[in-house]
JSON list of C-alpha atoms in Angstrom, two decimals:
[
{"chain": "S", "resi": 3, "resn": "UNK", "atom": "CA", "xyz": [-105.37, -91.18, -233.26]},
{"chain": "S", "resi": 4, "resn": "UNK", "atom": "CA", "xyz": [-104.99, -91.65, -237.00]},
{"chain": "S", "resi": 5, "resn": "UNK", "atom": "CA", "xyz": [-102.13, -90.39, -238.96]},
{"chain": "S", "resi": 6, "resn": "UNK", "atom": "CA", "xyz": [-102.70, -88.00, -241.78]},
{"chain": "S", "resi": 7, "resn": "UNK", "atom": "CA", "xyz": [-103.70, -89.67, -245.00]},
{"chain": "S", "resi": 8, "resn": "UNK", "atom": "CA", "xyz": [-100.66, -88.37, -246.97]},
{"chain": "S", "resi": 9, "resn": "UNK", "atom": "CA", "xyz": [-98.28, -89.83, -244.31]},
{"chain": "S", "resi": 10, "resn": "UNK", "atom": "CA", "xyz": [-100.20, -93.17, -244.40]},
{"chain": "S", "resi": 11, "resn": "UNK", "atom": "CA", "xyz": [-100.15, -93.19, -248.21]},
{"chain": "S", "resi": 12, "resn": "UNK", "atom": "CA", "xyz": [-96.33, -92.45, -248.19]},
{"chain": "S", "resi": 13, "resn": "UNK", "atom": "CA", "xyz": [-95.62, -95.16, -245.69]},
{"chain": "S", "resi": 14, "resn": "UNK", "atom": "CA", "xyz": [-97.84, -97.68, -247.65]},
{"chain": "S", "resi": 15, "resn": "UNK", "atom": "CA", "xyz": [-96.02, -96.90, -250.87]},
{"chain": "S", "resi": 16, "resn": "UNK", "atom": "CA", "xyz": [-92.60, -97.30, -249.34]},
{"chain": "S", "resi": 17, "resn": "UNK", "atom": "CA", "xyz": [-93.61, -100.68, -247.77]},
{"chain": "S", "resi": 18, "resn": "UNK", "atom": "CA", "xyz": [-94.94, -101.80, -251.29]},
{"chain": "S", "resi": 19, "resn": "UNK", "atom": "CA", "xyz": [-91.75, -100.66, -252.98]},
{"chain": "S", "resi": 20, "resn": "UNK", "atom": "CA", "xyz": [-89.63, -102.55, -250.62]},
{"chain": "S", "resi": 21, "resn": "UNK", "atom": "CA", "xyz": [-91.77, -105.75, -251.00]},
{"chain": "S", "resi": 22, "resn": "UNK", "atom": "CA", "xyz": [-91.77, -105.47, -254.84]},
{"chain": "S", "resi": 23, "resn": "UNK", "atom": "CA", "xyz": [-87.80, -104.90, -254.62]},
{"chain": "S", "resi": 24, "resn": "UNK", "atom": "CA", "xyz": [-87.57, -107.90, -252.38]},
{"chain": "S", "resi": 25, "resn": "UNK", "atom": "CA", "xyz": [-89.45, -110.12, -255.03]},
{"chain": "S", "resi": 26, "resn": "UNK", "atom": "CA", "xyz": [-87.00, -109.15, -257.70]},
{"chain": "S", "resi": 27, "resn": "UNK", "atom": "CA", "xyz": [-83.78, -109.04, -255.55]},
{"chain": "S", "resi": 28, "resn": "UNK", "atom": "CA", "xyz": [-83.62, -112.48, -254.06]},
{"chain": "S", "resi": 29, "resn": "UNK", "atom": "CA", "xyz": [-80.05, -113.27, -253.05]},
{"chain": "S", "resi": 30, "resn": "UNK", "atom": "CA", "xyz": [-78.88, -110.04, -251.43]},
{"chain": "S", "resi": 31, "resn": "UNK", "atom": "CA", "xyz": [-82.37, -108.68, -250.22]},
{"chain": "S", "resi": 32, "resn": "UNK", "atom": "CA", "xyz": [-81.86, -109.36, -246.48]},
{"chain": "S", "resi": 33, "resn": "UNK", "atom": "CA", "xyz": [-78.42, -107.84, -246.45]},
{"chain": "S", "resi": 34, "resn": "UNK", "atom": "CA", "xyz": [-79.76, -104.93, -248.32]},
{"chain": "S", "resi": 35, "resn": "UNK", "atom": "CA", "xyz": [-82.70, -104.43, -245.85]},
{"chain": "S", "resi": 36, "resn": "UNK", "atom": "CA", "xyz": [-80.61, -104.95, -242.80]},
{"chain": "S", "resi": 37, "resn": "UNK", "atom": "CA", "xyz": [-77.77, -102.34, -243.74]},
{"chain": "S", "resi": 38, "resn": "UNK", "atom": "CA", "xyz": [-80.50, -99.96, -244.75]},
{"chain": "S", "resi": 39, "resn": "UNK", "atom": "CA", "xyz": [-82.20, -100.51, -241.30]},
{"chain": "S", "resi": 40, "resn": "UNK", "atom": "CA", "xyz": [-78.77, -99.92, -239.72]},
{"chain": "S", "resi": 41, "resn": "UNK", "atom": "CA", "xyz": [-78.06, -96.60, -241.54]},
{"chain": "S", "resi": 42, "resn": "UNK", "atom": "CA", "xyz": [-81.46, -95.32, -240.84]},
{"chain": "S", "resi": 43, "resn": "UNK", "atom": "CA", "xyz": [-81.40, -96.19, -237.16]},
{"chain": "S", "resi": 44, "resn": "UNK", "atom": "CA", "xyz": [-77.97, -94.56, -236.75]},
{"chain": "S", "resi": 45, "resn": "UNK", "atom": "CA", "xyz": [-79.31, -91.42, -238.50]},
{"chain": "S", "resi": 46, "resn": "UNK", "atom": "CA", "xyz": [-82.60, -91.18, -236.58]},
{"chain": "S", "resi": 47, "resn": "UNK", "atom": "CA", "xyz": [-81.27, -92.44, -233.23]},
{"chain": "S", "resi": 48, "resn": "UNK", "atom": "CA", "xyz": [-83.88, -95.19, -233.23]},
{"chain": "S", "resi": 49, "resn": "UNK", "atom": "CA", "xyz": [-83.85, -99.02, -233.06]},
{"chain": "S", "resi": 50, "resn": "UNK", "atom": "CA", "xyz": [-83.38, -100.86, -236.18]},
{"chain": "S", "resi": 51, "resn": "UNK", "atom": "CA", "xyz": [-86.88, -101.89, -237.66]},
{"chain": "S", "resi": 52, "resn": "UNK", "atom": "CA", "xyz": [-88.81, -99.91, -235.24]},
{"chain": "S", "resi": 53, "resn": "UNK", "atom": "CA", "xyz": [-90.78, -98.08, -237.96]},
{"chain": "S", "resi": 54, "resn": "UNK", "atom": "CA", "xyz": [-91.53, -101.43, -239.56]},
{"chain": "S", "resi": 55, "resn": "UNK", "atom": "CA", "xyz": [-93.01, -102.97, -236.48]},
{"chain": "S", "resi": 56, "resn": "UNK", "atom": "CA", "xyz": [-94.74, -99.74, -235.68]},
{"chain": "S", "resi": 57, "resn": "UNK", "atom": "CA", "xyz": [-96.33, -99.90, -239.25]},
{"chain": "S", "resi": 58, "resn": "UNK", "atom": "CA", "xyz": [-98.36, -102.92, -237.87]},
{"chain": "S", "resi": 59, "resn": "UNK", "atom": "CA", "xyz": [-100.19, -100.76, -235.39]},
{"chain": "S", "resi": 60, "resn": "UNK", "atom": "CA", "xyz": [-103.91, -100.30, -235.67]},
{"chain": "S", "resi": 61, "resn": "UNK", "atom": "CA", "xyz": [-103.58, -96.52, -236.28]},
{"chain": "S", "resi": 62, "resn": "UNK", "atom": "CA", "xyz": [-102.60, -97.39, -239.76]},
{"chain": "S", "resi": 63, "resn": "UNK", "atom": "CA", "xyz": [-104.82, -98.56, -242.57]},
{"chain": "S", "resi": 64, "resn": "UNK", "atom": "CA", "xyz": [-105.25, -102.35, -242.98]},
{"chain": "S", "resi": 65, "resn": "UNK", "atom": "CA", "xyz": [-103.45, -102.07, -246.24]},
{"chain": "S", "resi": 66, "resn": "UNK", "atom": "CA", "xyz": [-100.49, -100.39, -244.60]},
{"chain": "S", "resi": 67, "resn": "UNK", "atom": "CA", "xyz": [-100.45, -103.06, -241.96]},
{"chain": "S", "resi": 68, "resn": "UNK", "atom": "CA", "xyz": [-100.68, -105.87, -244.46]},
{"chain": "S", "resi": 69, "resn": "UNK", "atom": "CA", "xyz": [-97.81, -104.39, -246.57]},
{"chain": "S", "resi": 70, "resn": "UNK", "atom": "CA", "xyz": [-95.55, -104.22, -243.26]},
{"chain": "S", "resi": 71, "resn": "UNK", "atom": "CA", "xyz": [-96.39, -107.89, -242.46]},
{"chain": "S", "resi": 72, "resn": "UNK", "atom": "CA", "xyz": [-95.82, -108.86, -246.02]},
{"chain": "S", "resi": 73, "resn": "UNK", "atom": "CA", "xyz": [-92.44, -107.16, -245.91]},
{"chain": "S", "resi": 74, "resn": "UNK", "atom": "CA", "xyz": [-91.50, -108.88, -242.64]},
{"chain": "S", "resi": 75, "resn": "UNK", "atom": "CA", "xyz": [-92.54, -112.33, -244.12]},
{"chain": "S", "resi": 76, "resn": "UNK", "atom": "CA", "xyz": [-90.36, -111.56, -247.23]},
{"chain": "S", "resi": 77, "resn": "UNK", "atom": "CA", "xyz": [-87.43, -110.51, -245.03]},
{"chain": "S", "resi": 78, "resn": "UNK", "atom": "CA", "xyz": [-87.90, -113.74, -242.99]},
{"chain": "S", "resi": 79, "resn": "UNK", "atom": "CA", "xyz": [-88.11, -115.81, -246.04]},
{"chain": "S", "resi": 80, "resn": "UNK", "atom": "CA", "xyz": [-84.93, -114.21, -247.53]},
{"chain": "S", "resi": 81, "resn": "UNK", "atom": "CA", "xyz": [-82.95, -114.55, -244.36]},
{"chain": "S", "resi": 82, "resn": "UNK", "atom": "CA", "xyz": [-79.75, -116.55, -245.26]},
{"chain": "S", "resi": 83, "resn": "UNK", "atom": "CA", "xyz": [-78.99, -118.43, -242.03]},
{"chain": "S", "resi": 84, "resn": "UNK", "atom": "CA", "xyz": [-81.04, -119.60, -239.01]},
{"chain": "S", "resi": 85, "resn": "UNK", "atom": "CA", "xyz": [-78.74, -117.57, -236.77]},
{"chain": "S", "resi": 86, "resn": "UNK", "atom": "CA", "xyz": [-79.62, -114.37, -238.79]},
{"chain": "S", "resi": 87, "resn": "UNK", "atom": "CA", "xyz": [-83.35, -115.24, -238.67]},
{"chain": "S", "resi": 88, "resn": "UNK", "atom": "CA", "xyz": [-83.25, -115.71, -234.92]},
{"chain": "S", "resi": 89, "resn": "UNK", "atom": "CA", "xyz": [-81.48, -112.39, -234.48]},
{"chain": "S", "resi": 90, "resn": "UNK", "atom": "CA", "xyz": [-84.01, -110.72, -236.69]},
{"chain": "S", "resi": 91, "resn": "UNK", "atom": "CA", "xyz": [-87.01, -112.15, -234.82]},
{"chain": "S", "resi": 92, "resn": "UNK", "atom": "CA", "xyz": [-85.52, -111.42, -231.66]},
{"chain": "S", "resi": 93, "resn": "UNK", "atom": "CA", "xyz": [-85.01, -107.76, -232.54]},
{"chain": "S", "resi": 94, "resn": "UNK", "atom": "CA", "xyz": [-88.49, -107.67, -233.74]},
{"chain": "S", "resi": 95, "resn": "UNK", "atom": "CA", "xyz": [-89.97, -109.20, -230.54]},
{"chain": "S", "resi": 96, "resn": "UNK", "atom": "CA", "xyz": [-88.12, -106.61, -228.49]},
{"chain": "S", "resi": 97, "resn": "UNK", "atom": "CA", "xyz": [-89.72, -103.94, -230.35]},
{"chain": "S", "resi": 98, "resn": "UNK", "atom": "CA", "xyz": [-93.23, -105.42, -229.61]},
{"chain": "S", "resi": 99, "resn": "UNK", "atom": "CA", "xyz": [-93.93, -107.37, -232.72]},
{"chain": "S", "resi": 100, "resn": "UNK", "atom": "CA", "xyz": [-96.25, -109.96, -230.93]},
{"chain": "S", "resi": 101, "resn": "UNK", "atom": "CA", "xyz": [-98.12, -107.17, -229.40]},
{"chain": "S", "resi": 102, "resn": "UNK", "atom": "CA", "xyz": [-98.81, -105.72, -232.68]},
{"chain": "S", "resi": 103, "resn": "UNK", "atom": "CA", "xyz": [-99.65, -108.92, -234.34]},
{"chain": "S", "resi": 104, "resn": "UNK", "atom": "CA", "xyz": [-102.39, -109.50, -231.60]},
{"chain": "S", "resi": 105, "resn": "UNK", "atom": "CA", "xyz": [-104.01, -106.53, -233.13]},
{"chain": "S", "resi": 106, "resn": "UNK", "atom": "CA", "xyz": [-104.84, -108.83, -236.03]},
{"chain": "S", "resi": 107, "resn": "UNK", "atom": "CA", "xyz": [-106.69, -111.39, -234.08]},
{"chain": "S", "resi": 108, "resn": "UNK", "atom": "CA", "xyz": [-110.11, -110.23, -235.19]},
{"chain": "S", "resi": 109, "resn": "UNK", "atom": "CA", "xyz": [-109.28, -110.19, -238.89]},
{"chain": "S", "resi": 110, "resn": "UNK", "atom": "CA", "xyz": [-111.20, -112.47, -241.16]},
{"chain": "S", "resi": 111, "resn": "UNK", "atom": "CA", "xyz": [-109.64, -110.99, -244.51]},
{"chain": "S", "resi": 112, "resn": "UNK", "atom": "CA", "xyz": [-108.09, -114.14, -246.30]},
{"chain": "S", "resi": 113, "resn": "UNK", "atom": "CA", "xyz": [-105.04, -111.87, -247.22]},
{"chain": "S", "resi": 114, "resn": "UNK", "atom": "CA", "xyz": [-104.37, -111.11, -243.71]},
{"chain": "S", "resi": 115, "resn": "UNK", "atom": "CA", "xyz": [-104.77, -114.69, -242.55]},
{"chain": "S", "resi": 116, "resn": "UNK", "atom": "CA", "xyz": [-102.52, -115.89, -245.32]},
{"chain": "S", "resi": 117, "resn": "UNK", "atom": "CA", "xyz": [-99.76, -113.42, -244.14]},
{"chain": "S", "resi": 118, "resn": "UNK", "atom": "CA", "xyz": [-100.19, -114.34, -240.43]},
{"chain": "S", "resi": 119, "resn": "UNK", "atom": "CA", "xyz": [-100.13, -117.99, -241.39]},
{"chain": "S", "resi": 120, "resn": "UNK", "atom": "CA", "xyz": [-96.81, -117.54, -243.49]},
{"chain": "S", "resi": 121, "resn": "UNK", "atom": "CA", "xyz": [-95.35, -115.75, -240.53]},
{"chain": "S", "resi": 122, "resn": "UNK", "atom": "CA", "xyz": [-96.13, -118.61, -238.34]},
{"chain": "S", "resi": 123, "resn": "UNK", "atom": "CA", "xyz": [-94.85, -121.10, -240.78]},
{"chain": "S", "resi": 124, "resn": "UNK", "atom": "CA", "xyz": [-91.63, -119.23, -241.63]},
{"chain": "S", "resi": 125, "resn": "UNK", "atom": "CA", "xyz": [-90.90, -118.62, -237.81]},
{"chain": "S", "resi": 126, "resn": "UNK", "atom": "CA", "xyz": [-92.02, -122.10, -236.73]},
{"chain": "S", "resi": 127, "resn": "UNK", "atom": "CA", "xyz": [-94.12, -120.52, -234.18]},
{"chain": "S", "resi": 128, "resn": "UNK", "atom": "CA", "xyz": [-97.97, -120.64, -233.52]},
{"chain": "S", "resi": 129, "resn": "UNK", "atom": "CA", "xyz": [-99.66, -117.99, -231.67]},
{"chain": "S", "resi": 130, "resn": "UNK", "atom": "CA", "xyz": [-102.41, -119.39, -229.02]},
{"chain": "S", "resi": 131, "resn": "UNK", "atom": "CA", "xyz": [-105.79, -117.92, -229.03]},
{"chain": "S", "resi": 132, "resn": "UNK", "atom": "CA", "xyz": [-105.58, -116.33, -232.45]},
{"chain": "S", "resi": 133, "resn": "UNK", "atom": "CA", "xyz": [-107.93, -116.91, -235.15]},
{"chain": "S", "resi": 134, "resn": "UNK", "atom": "CA", "xyz": [-105.28, -117.99, -237.66]},
{"chain": "S", "resi": 135, "resn": "UNK", "atom": "CA", "xyz": [-103.74, -120.43, -235.37]},
{"chain": "S", "resi": 136, "resn": "UNK", "atom": "CA", "xyz": [-106.64, -122.95, -236.33]},
{"chain": "S", "resi": 137, "resn": "UNK", "atom": "CA", "xyz": [-105.63, -122.46, -240.11]},
{"chain": "S", "resi": 138, "resn": "UNK", "atom": "CA", "xyz": [-102.09, -123.44, -239.35]},
{"chain": "S", "resi": 139, "resn": "UNK", "atom": "CA", "xyz": [-103.13, -126.55, -237.46]},
{"chain": "S", "resi": 140, "resn": "UNK", "atom": "CA", "xyz": [-105.65, -127.42, -240.13]},
{"chain": "S", "resi": 141, "resn": "UNK", "atom": "CA", "xyz": [-102.85, -127.25, -242.84]},
{"chain": "S", "resi": 142, "resn": "UNK", "atom": "CA", "xyz": [-100.47, -129.24, -240.63]},
{"chain": "S", "resi": 143, "resn": "UNK", "atom": "CA", "xyz": [-103.12, -132.02, -240.09]},
{"chain": "S", "resi": 144, "resn": "UNK", "atom": "CA", "xyz": [-103.85, -132.04, -243.89]},
{"chain": "S", "resi": 145, "resn": "UNK", "atom": "CA", "xyz": [-100.09, -132.43, -244.55]},
{"chain": "S", "resi": 146, "resn": "UNK", "atom": "CA", "xyz": [-99.86, -135.24, -242.09]},
{"chain": "S", "resi": 147, "resn": "UNK", "atom": "CA", "xyz": [-102.92, -136.99, -243.41]},
{"chain": "S", "resi": 148, "resn": "UNK", "atom": "CA", "xyz": [-101.39, -136.79, -246.96]},
{"chain": "S", "resi": 149, "resn": "UNK", "atom": "CA", "xyz": [-98.00, -138.26, -245.65]},
{"chain": "S", "resi": 150, "resn": "UNK", "atom": "CA", "xyz": [-99.72, -140.97, -243.77]},
{"chain": "S", "resi": 151, "resn": "UNK", "atom": "CA", "xyz": [-101.70, -141.84, -246.93]},
{"chain": "S", "resi": 152, "resn": "UNK", "atom": "CA", "xyz": [-98.41, -142.21, -248.91]},
{"chain": "S", "resi": 153, "resn": "UNK", "atom": "CA", "xyz": [-96.95, -144.22, -246.16]},
{"chain": "S", "resi": 154, "resn": "UNK", "atom": "CA", "xyz": [-99.93, -146.46, -246.07]},
{"chain": "S", "resi": 155, "resn": "UNK", "atom": "CA", "xyz": [-99.84, -147.05, -249.87]},
{"chain": "S", "resi": 156, "resn": "UNK", "atom": "CA", "xyz": [-96.04, -147.91, -249.62]},
{"chain": "S", "resi": 157, "resn": "UNK", "atom": "CA", "xyz": [-96.86, -150.57, -246.90]},
{"chain": "S", "resi": 158, "resn": "UNK", "atom": "CA", "xyz": [-99.46, -152.11, -249.15]},
{"chain": "S", "resi": 159, "resn": "UNK", "atom": "CA", "xyz": [-97.06, -152.18, -252.04]},
{"chain": "S", "resi": 160, "resn": "UNK", "atom": "CA", "xyz": [-94.37, -153.93, -249.96]},
{"chain": "S", "resi": 161, "resn": "UNK", "atom": "CA", "xyz": [-96.91, -156.31, -248.61]},
{"chain": "S", "resi": 162, "resn": "UNK", "atom": "CA", "xyz": [-98.06, -157.27, -252.18]},
{"chain": "S", "resi": 163, "resn": "UNK", "atom": "CA", "xyz": [-94.40, -158.20, -252.96]}
]
């Protein structure tokens, strides 16, 4: 069941506006989003961030889903402490975040893969059996090979002395 195009457009614009806002408002963005989510949850009698996680659902356009994932990544990136990050991720997990992320498993769009990869890197989690898992491991291997190369050059330098 698809949502009306006007509702999708409104949701998409709101998500994009929050992403743009987060790109400008660096220091207090997490606090702003968290307090806003608390206020909205209290008024609507819903769980905090339920609409954000719901925006990842396949019933929305890919652009809306991508904007929701971008916003989640930005909130994670702007999170001030590891404890707050763990609380935020746990809240999203309880709302079905990983079920919704599995809905991206068949995606080949590089923008989607980049967002999913950023999510995994920022949360230090890798999702098994998903397309973008391979990219995370490829990048990790590349980083380790570069580090290994640097160490080998240092060893050679020390041995020459």
